[in-house]
CSV table of C-alpha atoms in Angstrom, one decimal:
chain,number,residue,atom,x,y,z
A,259,MET,CA,0.0,0.0,0.0
A,260,ASP,CA,2.4,2.7,-1.1
A,261,ARG,CA,0.1,4.8,-3.3
A,262,PRO,CA,0.1,8.5,-2.3
A,263,GLY,CA,-2.5,9.2,0.4
A,264,ARG,CA,-3.0,5.5,1.2
A,265,CYS,CA,-0.4,4.4,3.7
A,266,ARG,CA,2.0,7.2,4.2
A,267,ALA,CA,2.5,7.5,8.0
A,268,GLY,CA,2.1,11.0,9.4
A,269,ARG,CA,5.2,12.8,10.6
A,270,GLY,CA,6.5,11.2,13.7
A,271,MET,CA,4.4,8.0,13.3
A,272,MET,CA,6.2,4.8,12.7
A,273,ALA,CA,5.0,3.0,9.5
A,274,GLY,CA,4.3,-0.2,11.5
A,275,THR,CA,2.0,1.7,13.9
A,276,ALA,CA,0.2,3.3,10.9
A,277,GLU,CA,-0.3,-0.1,9.3
A,278,GLN,CA,-1.8,-1.4,12.5
A,279,LEU,CA,-4.1,1.6,12.9
A,280,ILE,CA,-5.3,1.2,9.2
A,281,ARG,CA,-6.1,-2.5,9.6
A,282,LYS,CA,-7.9,-1.9,12.9
A,283,ASN,CA,-9.9,1.1,11.8
A,284,ARG,CA,-10.5,0.9,8.0
A,285,ALA,CA,-14.0,-0.5,8.4
A,286,ARG,CA,-15.0,2.2,10.9
A,287,CYS,CA,-13.7,5.1,8.7
A,288,ILE,CA,-16.3,7.5,7.4
A,289,CYS,CA,-14.1,9.4,5.0
A,290,GLY,CA,-15.9,7.9,2.0
A,291,THR,CA,-19.2,9.4,3.1
A,292,CYS,CA,-17.8,12.9,3.6
A,293,PRO,CA,-19.1,15.7,1.3
A,294,THR,CA,-15.5,16.7,0.6
A,295,TYR,CA,-14.5,13.2,-0.4
A,296,ASN,CA,-14.2,13.2,-4.2
A,297,GLU,CA,-13.6,10.9,-7.2
A,298,CYS,CA,-9.8,11.4,-7.0
A,299,MET,CA,-9.8,10.0,-3.5
A,300,ARG,CA,-12.2,7.2,-4.4
A,301,ALA,CA,-10.0,6.2,-7.4
A,302,ALA,CA,-7.0,5.9,-5.1
A,303,GLU,CA,-9.1,4.1,-2.5
A,304,SER,CA,-7.9,6.7,0.0
A,305,LEU,CA,-9.3,6.5,3.5
A,306,LEU,CA,-8.2,7.2,7.1
A,307,PHE,CA,-6.6,10.6,6.3
A,308,CYS,CA,-6.4,11.2,10.1
A,309,VAL,CA,-3.8,8.4,10.2
A,310,VAL,CA,-2.1,8.4,6.7
A,311,GLY,CA,-2.2,12.2,6.0
A,312,LYS,CA,-3.7,14.3,3.2
A,313,ALA,CA,-4.5,13.1,-0.3
A,314,GLU,CA,-1.4,14.4,-2.0
A,315,ASN,CA,-2.5,14.2,-5.7
A,316,CYS,CA,-6.1,15.4,-5.4
A,317,THR,CA,-7.6,18.8,-5.8
A,318,PHE,CA,-10.3,19.8,-3.3
A,319,ASP,CA,-13.5,21.7,-3.1
A,320,PRO,CA,-14.0,21.8,0.6
A,321,LYS,CA,-17.7,21.4,1.4
A,322,ASP,CA,-18.2,20.1,4.9
A,323,CYS,CA,-16.1,17.9,7.2
A,324,LEU,CA,-17.3,14.8,9.0
A,325,CYS,CA,-14.0,14.4,10.9
A,326,PRO,CA,-15.4,15.6,14.2
A,327,THR,CA,-18.1,12.9,14.1
A,328,CYS,CA,-15.8,10.1,13.0
A,329,PRO,CA,-15.6,7.1,15.4
A,330,VAL,CA,-11.9,6.7,14.4
A,331,ILE,CA,-11.1,10.3,15.3
A,332,LYS,CA,-12.9,9.9,18.6
A,333,THR,CA,-11.2,6.5,19.4
A,334,LEU,CA,-7.7,8.0,18.7
A,335,GLY,CA,-8.4,11.1,20.7
A,336,LEU,CA,-7.9,13.4,17.8
A,337,LYS,CA,-9.5,16.8,17.3
A,338,ARG,CA,-8.5,18.0,13.9
A,339,ALA,CA,-10.8,18.5,10.9
A,340,PHE,CA,-10.3,18.3,7.1
A,341,SER,CA,-7.5,15.7,7.4
A,342,CYS,CA,-7.9,14.9,3.7
A,343,ILE,CA,-6.7,18.5,3.0
A,344,ARG,CA,-4.6,19.4,6.0
A,345,GLY,CA,-3.0,16.0,6.8
A,346,SER,CA,-2.9,13.7,9.8
A,347,ALA,CA,-3.0,15.0,13.4
A,348,ALA,CA,0.8,14.6,13.4
A,349,ASP,CA,1.1,16.6,10.2
A,350,GLN,CA,-1.1,19.4,11.6
A,351,GLY,CA,1.0,19.6,14.9
């Protein structure tokens, strides 16, 4: 899983840890239902932006953000929004 935006660990996160988080949380991820999620992200099968970071090769039309309601975000104790655009919690500082 080395396509851009799929499994690139956020800054400071070890790749093995990111892989574990992806496996554990992929089914719970709601990125695909978000109004900002687009065809570019869908084509790359990108999800879990809060873990893997932003979708590097996609352009965006920010509409609304479901990050604050995401069960993965809540489980991981994160508070950031628009992870698909701004990057993972580690990327955003």
